Amino acid sequence: MGGQSKWRKVKLALGLNTCLYVSKTTDDDDESLHSPSSRSRAPPRSSDVHRMPTTPTPSSSGLQMSKYGIKSSSKRICAICLTTMKSTNGQAIFTAECSHSFHFHCITSNVKHGNRVCPVCRARWKEIPVENSGSSHVKSSMNSGSWSHNDSWMILQVNQKAEEIFSGNTCSDGRVEMKTYPEMSAVARSACFDNFGILINLKAPVAKGNHNARAPIDLVTMLDISGSMTGTKIALLKQAMGFVVQNLGPLDRLSVIAFSSSARRLFPLRRMTDNGKQESLQIINSLVANGGTNIAEGLRKGAKVMTDRKFKNPVSSMILLSDGQDTYTSISPRKVGSKTDYQTLLPSSMKAKKDDNAALGIPIHTFGFGMDHDASAMHFISEHSGGMFSFIEAENVIQDAFAQCIGGLLSVVVQELGVEVECVHPVLRLGSIKAGSYKVGMDTDGRSGFIEVGDLYAEEERDFLVAMNIPVEESGSEMPLVRFRVIHKDPVNKTLVSAGGNEDVIILRPETTVGKQIVSIEVDRQRNRLRAASAIAEARMAAEHGNLAAATLMLDDCRKKLSESVSARGGDRLCIGLVAELREMKERMASRRVYEASGRAYVLSGLSSHSWQRATARGDSTEITSQIQTYQTPSMVDMVNLSQTMCFSRSPSSSSMVNPPVAPPKKSLRSIHSFPPPQPR
């Protein structure tokens, strides 16, 4: 693999339009050979690697644009916050080398979150805007040929004044970085403050950047090959799986389950050496679509592969894709207002037990393909297992959706992450812990609590909001509120790491407060996120009961409250994106027909994303998703970009084998949801 990797790097640097074809060898790569002692393999002989010319074809990008998007071609409108730019009102304006202009504070926030290209024309910038304390300047970007995520220019020095006021502590042990933010820096001694918010922000470290430095994965994919997948769908699925195979490393293992009326294991967990990839691609390419849809049997076969393992890689995950509804399992038919029980879809090893998320403990990332899949069932399966539900509205972005998923799975740097919170001041008690779908708990006396987070991808962030009542304080100039402690496992070194536990989150308790109290923008924006997620869940329930009018009113009311919030008035990018997302959801609830066709899947995918704070693929418009990329990690963005720039040596309809693809030089980073139409090459 080493020779091939070096050769590919040379080709990437030179931009050669070639594909690698690895000839078949006689190595046996099934489950029985995957003990730790069997990992050493000789590198491939140079004679085994042949260079084959390819014909450039458009990538499988081009997500269907929503008719609800807002387009603006005016150069005086900031494409990020969609407000007018005026140089006379004290706001700095940044003009890029591509001639597009933006508010300086908008574009620095954009760059801070990993965007390195123009939001309008997608041109990659050689210089990027950087904001220092009290000043603004432009900094040169890195060499465009580098693939590393650990780029020092990405670490922006932002104004520290707000953190001095609102952030009690910043703690990093070299692994997970932890920051805390009280809602206000001071509360008068004579005043009480109910539902006072304290935010803890966690950020995972940067990925190492090579196969040997990351945790290898056991991946089982369960693929629907029923009759409705005939034609373009099955061809695009094969191409997407070809991309997955080619981006797995030699220590990663893959097993594929194909299901229609019944399910069969195409091959056991197999290491993705050159030979393993070649044999896997041959088998995947032989798939033929026919029969019905038996999701339950596909899940049962996939679960058996995982439970029968004699050796386990540090990371385990499953992917389920289907374009239809299970026609073989006894599930009560959908009725307006009724609640369908999807437990019958799950094999016994996946069913929840008391005080446990799932017996198997492996996330299942589900993908609803097209307009006819059972979004509720797919969301139930993912939510039950700790996975994500993605809605592939346009068929030709299936590869990009898979790319985003494996971009995360191949960058797991933290496992079994747990957060402990403890009250410090003797009179304080925890009121609530807002953590979405993550498991939380509090002691009976309310003095301490915990959050079970699990795995984090490289540079992935989590925000959790703790609330408590601040009572009147008769004496003392300050009050210690809580302290946080983080414990997790390093999946590579298999060591336990802990951070925090020694620093208290403190607020001032002056006799009186002077002037208007400033609310922490970080706490306010997370309240907005939680408020939006709650409104989406309530609107979904109303829609399922047939009351679309009430559902849209809920979304409108939440949108209005978000627009009036402190963070919205400050131009917060997340808040602006949430407002746009709520507007999109309202449009997808315009009628029962629209809601059944795409609204339900879109809403459930959004709920999945917000409840787990992780990116999903949805049918968003370009404008909306250029604003909502909060949960995307750099590894996801890079993998999607690689998918979009990938060249294949055949068209999707070809019956020849899926040849290993080759990537041209790296171009712009684009959101999974916001692809411009593929350009001729």
Coordinates of C-alpha atoms in Angstrom, one line a residue, residues 120-655:
V120 CA -20.4 32.9 -4.1
C121 CA -18.2 31.6 -6.9
R122 CA -16.4 28.8 -4.9
A123 CA -13.0 30.1 -5.9
R124 CA -10.2 29.0 -3.6
W125 CA -8.6 32.0 -1.9
K126 CA -4.8 32.4 -1.7
E127 CA -5.3 34.9 1.1
I128 CA -7.8 34.7 3.9
P129 CA -9.1 37.3 6.4
V130 CA -7.9 37.0 9.9
E131 CA -9.1 39.0 12.9
N132 CA -6.8 39.8 15.8
S133 CA -7.6 41.7 19.0
G134 CA -8.5 45.1 17.9
S135 CA -7.3 44.8 14.3
S136 CA -8.1 43.0 11.1
H137 CA -5.7 41.8 8.4
V138 CA -5.4 39.3 5.6
K139 CA -3.2 36.2 5.9
S140 CA -1.8 34.0 3.1
S141 CA -3.3 30.6 2.8
M142 CA -1.4 27.3 2.8
N143 CA -0.1 25.5 -0.2
S144 CA -3.2 24.3 -2.1
G145 CA -1.6 20.9 -2.7
S146 CA -1.5 20.0 1.0
W147 CA -4.1 17.6 2.3
S148 CA -3.3 18.2 6.1
H149 CA -6.1 19.4 8.4
N150 CA -3.5 20.6 10.9
D151 CA -3.0 23.9 9.3
S152 CA -1.8 26.7 11.6
W153 CA -3.5 29.4 9.5
M154 CA -6.9 27.9 10.4
I155 CA -6.4 28.7 14.1
L156 CA -7.6 32.3 14.2
Q157 CA -6.8 34.7 16.9
V158 CA -10.2 36.2 17.8
N159 CA -11.0 39.1 20.1
Q160 CA -10.5 37.8 23.6
K161 CA -12.5 40.5 25.4
A162 CA -15.7 38.6 25.4
E163 CA -14.0 35.4 26.7
E164 CA -12.5 37.4 29.5
I165 CA -16.0 38.5 30.6
F166 CA -17.9 35.3 29.9
S167 CA -15.5 32.4 29.9
G168 CA -14.6 31.1 33.3
N169 CA -12.1 28.6 32.0
T170 CA -10.4 27.1 29.0
C171 CA -8.9 23.7 29.5
S172 CA -7.1 21.4 27.1
D173 CA -5.1 18.3 27.8
G174 CA -3.8 18.0 24.3
R175 CA -6.8 16.0 23.4
V176 CA -10.3 17.3 24.0
E177 CA -10.4 21.1 24.5
M178 CA -13.0 22.3 27.0
K179 CA -14.4 25.8 27.4
T180 CA -17.1 27.1 29.7
Y181 CA -19.3 30.2 29.4
P182 CA -21.7 31.5 32.1
E183 CA -24.8 33.3 30.8
M184 CA -23.7 36.5 32.5
S185 CA -20.5 37.6 34.2
A186 CA -22.2 39.1 37.2
V187 CA -25.4 38.9 39.1
A188 CA -26.1 41.5 41.9
R189 CA -26.1 40.0 45.4
S190 CA -29.6 41.3 46.0
A191 CA -31.0 39.7 42.8
C192 CA -31.9 36.1 42.0
F193 CA -31.6 34.6 38.5
D194 CA -33.8 31.6 37.5
N195 CA -32.7 29.2 34.8
F196 CA -29.2 30.7 34.6
G197 CA -27.3 29.0 31.8
I198 CA -23.8 27.6 31.8
L199 CA -22.4 26.3 28.6
I200 CA -19.7 23.7 28.2
N201 CA -18.1 23.5 24.7
L202 CA -16.0 20.5 23.8
K203 CA -13.7 20.2 20.8
A204 CA -11.9 17.1 19.6
P205 CA -8.3 17.3 18.5
V206 CA -7.0 17.4 14.9
A207 CA -6.7 14.2 12.9
K208 CA -3.2 12.8 12.4
G209 CA -3.7 12.6 8.6
N210 CA -2.7 9.0 7.7
H211 CA -4.0 5.5 8.0
N212 CA -1.5 4.3 10.5
A213 CA -2.1 7.2 12.9
R214 CA -5.9 6.8 13.1
A215 CA -8.1 4.2 14.6
P216 CA -9.0 1.5 12.0
I217 CA -12.7 0.7 11.5
D218 CA -15.0 -2.3 11.1
L219 CA -17.7 -1.2 8.7
V220 CA -20.8 -3.2 7.7
T221 CA -22.9 -1.8 4.9
M222 CA -26.5 -3.0 4.3
L223 CA -27.7 -2.1 0.8
D224 CA -31.2 -2.3 -0.6
I225 CA -31.1 -4.0 -4.0
S226 CA -34.8 -4.4 -4.5
G227 CA -36.5 -4.0 -7.8
S228 CA -37.0 -0.2 -7.3
M229 CA -33.2 0.2 -7.4
T230 CA -33.0 -0.9 -11.0
G231 CA -31.2 1.3 -13.5
T232 CA -29.5 4.5 -12.5
K233 CA -30.0 3.9 -8.8
I234 CA -28.1 0.6 -8.6
A235 CA -25.4 2.1 -10.8
L236 CA -24.9 5.1 -8.6
L237 CA -24.9 2.9 -5.5
K238 CA -22.1 0.8 -7.0
Q239 CA -20.2 3.9 -7.8
A240 CA -20.7 5.2 -4.2
M241 CA -19.6 1.9 -2.7
G242 CA -16.5 2.0 -5.0
F243 CA -15.6 5.4 -3.5
V244 CA -16.0 4.0 0.1
V245 CA -13.8 1.0 -0.7
Q246 CA -11.1 3.1 -2.2
N247 CA -10.9 5.4 0.8
L248 CA -10.6 2.7 3.4
G249 CA -7.1 1.8 4.6
P250 CA -5.3 -1.6 4.8
L251 CA -6.2 -2.0 8.5
D252 CA -9.9 -1.1 8.0
R253 CA -12.4 -4.0 7.4
L254 CA -15.5 -4.0 5.3
S255 CA -18.4 -6.4 5.0
V256 CA -21.4 -5.9 2.6
I257 CA -24.9 -7.2 3.1
A258 CA -27.3 -7.0 0.1
F259 CA -31.0 -7.3 0.8
S260 CA -34.2 -7.4 -1.3
S261 CA -36.8 -10.1 -0.6
S262 CA -34.1 -11.8 1.5
A263 CA -30.6 -10.8 2.6
R264 CA -27.2 -12.3 1.9
R265 CA -23.7 -11.5 3.1
L266 CA -21.7 -10.7 0.0
F267 CA -18.4 -11.2 1.9
P268 CA -17.3 -11.2 5.6
L269 CA -15.3 -8.5 7.3
R270 CA -12.3 -8.2 5.0
R271 CA -9.3 -6.0 5.3
M272 CA -9.0 -3.4 2.6
T273 CA -5.6 -4.3 1.3
D274 CA -5.1 -3.9 -2.4
N275 CA -6.3 -7.4 -2.9
G276 CA -9.2 -7.0 -0.5
K277 CA -10.3 -3.9 -2.4
Q278 CA -10.1 -5.5 -5.8
E279 CA -12.2 -8.5 -4.8
S280 CA -14.7 -6.3 -3.0
L281 CA -15.2 -4.1 -6.0
Q282 CA -15.7 -7.2 -8.2
I283 CA -18.5 -8.5 -5.9
I284 CA -20.2 -5.2 -5.5
N285 CA -20.2 -4.6 -9.3
S286 CA -22.0 -8.0 -9.8
L287 CA -25.1 -6.8 -7.8
V288 CA -28.5 -7.0 -9.7
A289 CA -31.6 -5.2 -8.5
N290 CA -34.8 -7.3 -8.1
G291 CA -37.4 -8.4 -5.5
G292 CA -39.0 -6.7 -2.6
T293 CA -37.7 -4.8 0.5
N294 CA -36.8 -6.7 3.6
I295 CA -35.0 -4.2 5.8
A296 CA -35.4 -6.3 9.0
E297 CA -33.5 -9.2 7.4
G298 CA -30.7 -6.9 6.2
L299 CA -30.3 -5.6 9.7
R300 CA -30.3 -9.1 11.1
K301 CA -27.5 -10.2 8.8
G302 CA -25.5 -7.1 9.5
A303 CA -25.9 -7.5 13.2
K304 CA -24.7 -11.1 13.0
V305 CA -21.5 -10.0 11.2
M306 CA -20.7 -7.7 14.1
T307 CA -21.7 -10.1 16.9
D308 CA -19.7 -13.0 15.4
R309 CA -16.4 -11.1 15.3
K310 CA -13.4 -12.8 16.9
F311 CA -11.3 -9.7 16.6
K312 CA -12.6 -6.1 16.7
N313 CA -11.1 -2.9 15.4
P314 CA -11.3 0.1 17.7
V315 CA -14.1 1.8 15.7
S316 CA -17.2 0.0 14.6
S317 CA -20.1 1.3 12.5
M318 CA -22.9 0.2 10.2
I319 CA -24.5 1.9 7.2
L320 CA -28.1 1.1 6.0
L321 CA -29.4 2.4 2.7
S322 CA -32.9 1.8 1.4
D323 CA -35.2 3.5 -1.2
G324 CA -38.4 1.7 -0.1
Q325 CA -40.6 0.4 2.8
D326 CA -40.2 -2.9 4.4
T327 CA -42.8 -5.2 2.8
Y328 CA -42.0 -8.4 4.8
T329 CA -42.0 -7.3 8.4
S330 CA -45.2 -6.9 10.4
I331 CA -45.4 -3.2 10.9
S332 CA -48.8 -1.5 11.5
P333 CA -49.7 0.7 8.5
R334 CA -49.2 4.4 8.8
K335 CA -52.3 6.3 9.9
V336 CA -52.5 10.1 10.6
G337 CA -52.0 10.6 14.3
S338 CA -50.9 7.0 15.0
K339 CA -47.6 6.0 16.3
T340 CA -45.9 3.1 14.4
D341 CA -43.8 0.7 16.4
Y342 CA -40.7 -0.1 14.5
Q343 CA -39.1 -2.3 17.1
T344 CA -40.0 -5.3 15.0
L345 CA -37.5 -4.2 12.4
L346 CA -34.6 -4.6 14.9
P347 CA -32.9 -8.0 15.6
S348 CA -32.7 -9.0 19.3
S349 CA -29.1 -8.0 19.5
M350 CA -30.0 -4.4 18.6
K351 CA -33.1 -4.0 20.9
A352 CA -32.8 -1.6 23.8
K353 CA -32.4 -2.9 27.3
K354 CA -33.1 -1.2 30.6
D355 CA -30.9 1.8 31.1
D356 CA -29.0 1.0 27.9
N357 CA -29.2 2.6 24.4
A358 CA -28.8 -0.6 22.5
A359 CA -27.4 -4.1 23.2
L360 CA -25.0 -4.0 20.3
G361 CA -23.8 -0.5 21.0
I362 CA -22.8 0.2 17.4
P363 CA -24.3 3.2 15.5
I364 CA -26.3 2.6 12.4
H365 CA -26.1 5.5 10.0
T366 CA -29.2 5.3 7.8
F367 CA -29.8 6.8 4.3
G368 CA -33.2 7.3 2.9
F369 CA -32.8 7.2 -0.9
G370 CA -35.3 9.1 -3.0
M371 CA -38.9 10.0 -2.3
D372 CA -40.4 6.6 -1.5
H373 CA -38.4 5.4 1.5
D374 CA -39.8 5.0 5.0
A375 CA -38.3 8.1 6.6
S376 CA -39.8 7.3 10.0
A377 CA -38.4 3.8 10.1
M378 CA -34.9 4.9 9.0
H379 CA -34.9 7.7 11.6
F380 CA -36.1 5.2 14.3
I381 CA -33.2 2.8 13.5
S382 CA -30.5 5.5 13.5
E383 CA -31.9 7.3 16.6
H384 CA -32.1 4.0 18.5
S385 CA -28.5 3.1 17.8
G386 CA -26.9 6.5 18.1
G387 CA -26.4 6.9 14.3
M388 CA -27.5 9.6 11.9
F389 CA -30.4 9.7 9.4
S390 CA -29.6 11.3 6.0
F391 CA -32.1 12.2 3.3
I392 CA -30.8 11.7 -0.2
E393 CA -33.3 13.7 -2.1
A394 CA -31.4 13.8 -5.4
E395 CA -30.2 10.4 -6.6
N396 CA -26.9 11.7 -8.0
V397 CA -25.5 12.8 -4.6
I398 CA -25.5 9.4 -3.0
Q399 CA -21.7 9.2 -3.3
D400 CA -21.3 12.6 -1.7
A401 CA -23.6 11.6 1.2
F402 CA -21.5 8.4 1.8
A403 CA -18.4 10.5 1.5
Q404 CA -19.5 12.9 4.3
C405 CA -20.3 9.9 6.5
I406 CA -17.0 8.0 6.1
G407 CA -15.1 11.3 6.3
G408 CA -16.3 11.3 9.9
L409 CA -15.9 7.6 10.6
L410 CA -12.3 7.6 9.4
S411 CA -11.4 10.4 11.7
V412 CA -12.6 9.2 15.1
V413 CA -10.1 10.6 17.7
V414 CA -12.1 10.3 20.9
Q415 CA -14.2 7.4 22.3
E416 CA -16.4 6.8 25.3
L417 CA -16.4 10.5 26.1
G418 CA -18.2 11.4 29.3
V419 CA -18.8 14.7 31.0
E420 CA -19.2 15.1 34.8
V421 CA -20.7 18.3 36.3
E422 CA -20.7 19.1 40.0
C423 CA -22.1 22.1 41.9
V424 CA -19.5 24.0 43.9
H425 CA -21.4 26.5 46.0
P426 CA -23.3 24.6 48.8
V427 CA -26.7 26.3 48.1
L428 CA -26.7 25.5 44.3
R429 CA -28.6 22.7 42.6
L430 CA -28.7 21.6 39.0
G431 CA -32.0 22.4 37.3
S432 CA -31.5 20.7 34.0
I433 CA -28.9 19.4 31.5
K434 CA -29.7 20.1 27.9
A435 CA -27.9 17.5 25.7
G436 CA -30.3 16.5 22.9
S437 CA -30.3 12.7 22.3
Y438 CA -27.3 12.1 24.5
K439 CA -27.9 10.2 27.8
V440 CA -27.9 12.5 30.8
G441 CA -28.5 11.9 34.5
M442 CA -28.5 13.8 37.8
D443 CA -28.1 12.7 41.4
T444 CA -31.3 12.8 43.5
D445 CA -30.1 15.9 45.4
G446 CA -29.3 17.7 42.2
R447 CA -25.7 18.4 43.2
S448 CA -24.0 16.5 40.3
G449 CA -24.8 15.1 36.9
F450 CA -23.3 13.4 33.8
I451 CA -23.5 13.3 30.0
E452 CA -22.6 10.2 28.0
V453 CA -21.3 11.6 24.7
G454 CA -19.4 8.6 23.0
D455 CA -17.3 9.1 20.0
L456 CA -16.0 12.4 18.5
Y457 CA -14.6 12.9 15.0
A458 CA -11.5 15.1 14.5
E459 CA -12.2 18.7 15.3
E460 CA -15.8 17.9 16.1
E461 CA -17.5 20.1 18.7
R462 CA -20.3 19.5 21.3
D463 CA -22.2 22.1 23.2
F464 CA -24.2 21.3 26.4
L465 CA -26.2 23.7 28.4
V466 CA -26.6 23.3 32.2
A467 CA -29.2 25.4 33.9
M468 CA -29.6 26.3 37.6
N469 CA -31.3 29.0 39.8
I470 CA -29.0 31.6 41.2
P471 CA -30.3 32.7 44.7
V472 CA -29.8 36.0 46.6
E473 CA -26.3 36.1 48.1
E474 CA -25.9 38.1 51.3
S475 CA -22.1 38.3 51.2
G476 CA -19.2 37.6 49.0
S477 CA -17.9 39.3 45.9
E478 CA -18.0 36.2 43.7
M479 CA -19.8 32.9 43.5
P480 CA -18.4 29.6 42.3
L481 CA -21.1 27.8 40.3
V482 CA -20.0 24.4 38.9
R483 CA -16.9 22.5 37.8
F484 CA -16.7 20.1 34.8
R485 CA -14.6 17.0 34.3
V486 CA -14.1 15.2 31.0
I487 CA -13.1 11.6 30.7
H488 CA -12.5 9.7 27.4
K489 CA -10.5 7.0 25.7
D490 CA -7.8 7.5 23.1
P491 CA -8.8 4.9 20.4
V492 CA -5.2 4.7 19.0
N493 CA -3.3 4.4 22.3
K494 CA -6.2 2.8 24.1
T495 CA -5.5 4.9 27.2
L496 CA -7.9 6.9 29.4
V497 CA -7.6 10.6 29.4
S498 CA -9.2 13.1 31.8
A499 CA -9.3 16.9 31.9
G500 CA -10.8 19.5 34.1
G501 CA -12.2 19.0 37.6
N502 CA -10.0 21.6 39.2
E503 CA -11.3 24.9 37.8
D504 CA -14.6 26.4 38.9
V505 CA -17.0 28.4 36.7
I506 CA -17.3 31.7 38.7
I507 CA -19.6 34.8 38.4
L508 CA -19.2 38.1 40.2
R509 CA -21.7 39.1 42.9
P510 CA -21.4 42.8 43.3
E511 CA -23.7 44.9 45.6
T512 CA -25.3 46.4 42.5
T513 CA -24.7 46.0 38.7
V514 CA -23.9 49.1 36.7
G515 CA -25.6 49.6 33.4
K516 CA -27.2 46.9 31.2
Q517 CA -26.0 43.4 31.7
I518 CA -24.4 41.8 28.7
V519 CA -25.6 38.3 27.8
S520 CA -23.0 35.8 26.6
I521 CA -23.4 35.4 22.8
E522 CA -22.2 31.7 23.1
V523 CA -25.0 30.8 25.6
D524 CA -27.6 32.7 23.7
R525 CA -26.8 31.0 20.4
Q526 CA -27.0 27.6 22.0
R527 CA -30.4 28.5 23.5
N528 CA -31.4 29.4 20.0
R529 CA -30.3 26.0 18.7
L530 CA -32.2 24.2 21.4
R531 CA -35.2 26.4 20.9
A532 CA -35.2 25.6 17.1
A533 CA -34.8 21.9 17.7
S534 CA -37.7 21.8 20.1
A535 CA -39.9 23.8 17.7
I536 CA -39.0 21.4 14.9
A537 CA -39.9 18.4 17.0
E538 CA -43.2 19.9 18.0
A539 CA -44.1 21.0 14.5
R540 CA -43.3 17.5 13.3
M541 CA -45.7 16.0 15.8
A542 CA -48.4 18.4 14.7
A543 CA -47.8 17.5 11.1
E544 CA -48.0 13.8 11.8
H545 CA -51.4 14.4 13.4
G546 CA -52.5 16.1 10.3
N547 CA -52.4 19.7 11.6
L548 CA -50.0 21.3 9.1
A549 CA -51.4 24.8 9.9
A550 CA -50.4 24.5 13.5
A551 CA -47.0 23.1 12.5
T552 CA -46.2 26.0 10.3
L553 CA -47.3 28.5 13.0
M554 CA -44.9 26.9 15.5
L555 CA -42.1 27.2 13.0
D556 CA -43.0 30.9 12.3
D557 CA -43.2 31.7 16.0
C558 CA -39.8 30.2 16.7
R559 CA -38.3 32.0 13.7
K560 CA -39.6 35.3 15.0
K561 CA -38.1 34.6 18.5
L562 CA -34.8 33.7 17.0
S563 CA -34.7 36.8 14.9
E564 CA -35.2 39.0 18.0
S565 CA -32.5 37.2 20.0
V566 CA -29.2 38.8 21.1
S567 CA -27.1 36.6 18.8
A568 CA -29.3 37.3 15.8
R569 CA -29.0 41.0 16.4
G570 CA -25.2 40.5 16.5
G571 CA -25.2 38.7 13.1
D572 CA -24.5 35.3 14.5
R573 CA -24.1 32.8 11.6
L574 CA -25.7 29.9 13.4
C575 CA -28.8 31.9 14.2
I576 CA -29.2 33.2 10.7
G577 CA -28.9 29.6 9.4
L578 CA -31.5 28.3 11.9
V579 CA -33.9 31.0 10.7
A580 CA -33.4 30.0 7.1
E581 CA -33.8 26.3 8.0
L582 CA -37.1 26.9 9.7
R583 CA -38.3 28.8 6.7
E584 CA -37.4 25.8 4.5
M585 CA -39.2 23.4 6.7
K586 CA -42.3 25.6 6.6
E587 CA -42.3 25.4 2.8
R588 CA -42.0 21.6 3.0
M589 CA -45.1 21.6 5.1
A590 CA -47.1 23.6 2.6
S591 CA -49.5 20.7 1.9
R592 CA -49.9 17.1 2.9
R593 CA -48.6 16.0 -0.5
V594 CA -45.4 18.0 -0.1
Y595 CA -44.9 16.8 3.4
E596 CA -45.3 13.2 2.5
A597 CA -43.0 13.5 -0.5
S598 CA -40.0 15.2 1.1
G599 CA -41.1 17.2 4.2
R600 CA -41.1 14.4 6.6
A601 CA -37.6 13.1 5.6
Y602 CA -36.2 16.6 5.6
V603 CA -37.5 17.4 9.1
L604 CA -36.4 14.0 10.5
S605 CA -32.9 14.5 9.1
G606 CA -32.8 17.9 10.6
L607 CA -33.9 16.6 14.0
S608 CA -31.2 13.9 13.8
S609 CA -28.5 16.5 13.1
H610 CA -29.5 18.9 15.9
S611 CA -30.2 16.2 18.5
W612 CA -26.7 14.6 18.0
Q613 CA -24.9 17.8 16.8
R614 CA -23.5 16.0 13.8
A615 CA -23.8 16.6 10.1
T616 CA -26.4 14.9 7.9
A617 CA -27.1 15.0 4.2
R618 CA -30.4 16.8 3.3
G619 CA -32.0 18.4 0.3
D620 CA -31.2 21.9 1.3
S621 CA -30.8 24.9 -1.0
T622 CA -27.3 26.4 -1.6
E623 CA -28.1 29.6 0.4
I624 CA -29.4 27.7 3.4
T625 CA -26.5 25.2 3.7
S626 CA -23.8 27.8 3.1
Q627 CA -25.0 29.2 6.4
I628 CA -25.6 25.9 8.3
Q629 CA -22.3 24.0 8.3
T630 CA -22.0 24.1 12.0
Y631 CA -21.7 20.3 12.4
Q632 CA -19.5 19.6 9.5
T633 CA -15.9 18.7 10.3
P634 CA -12.9 19.5 8.1
S635 CA -12.5 15.7 7.5
M636 CA -16.1 15.5 6.3
V637 CA -15.6 18.6 4.0
D638 CA -12.4 17.2 2.6
M639 CA -14.0 13.8 1.8
V640 CA -17.0 15.4 0.1
N641 CA -14.6 17.6 -1.9
L642 CA -12.7 14.5 -2.9
S643 CA -15.9 12.8 -3.9
Q644 CA -16.9 15.7 -6.1
T645 CA -13.5 15.9 -7.9
M646 CA -13.2 12.2 -8.3
C647 CA -12.8 10.9 -11.9
F648 CA -14.2 7.4 -12.9
S649 CA -13.1 5.4 -15.9
R650 CA -16.6 4.5 -16.8
S651 CA -20.1 6.0 -16.8
P652 CA -22.6 4.8 -14.1
S653 CA -24.6 2.8 -16.6
S654 CA -21.6 0.8 -17.7
S655 CA -21.6 -2.9 -16.8

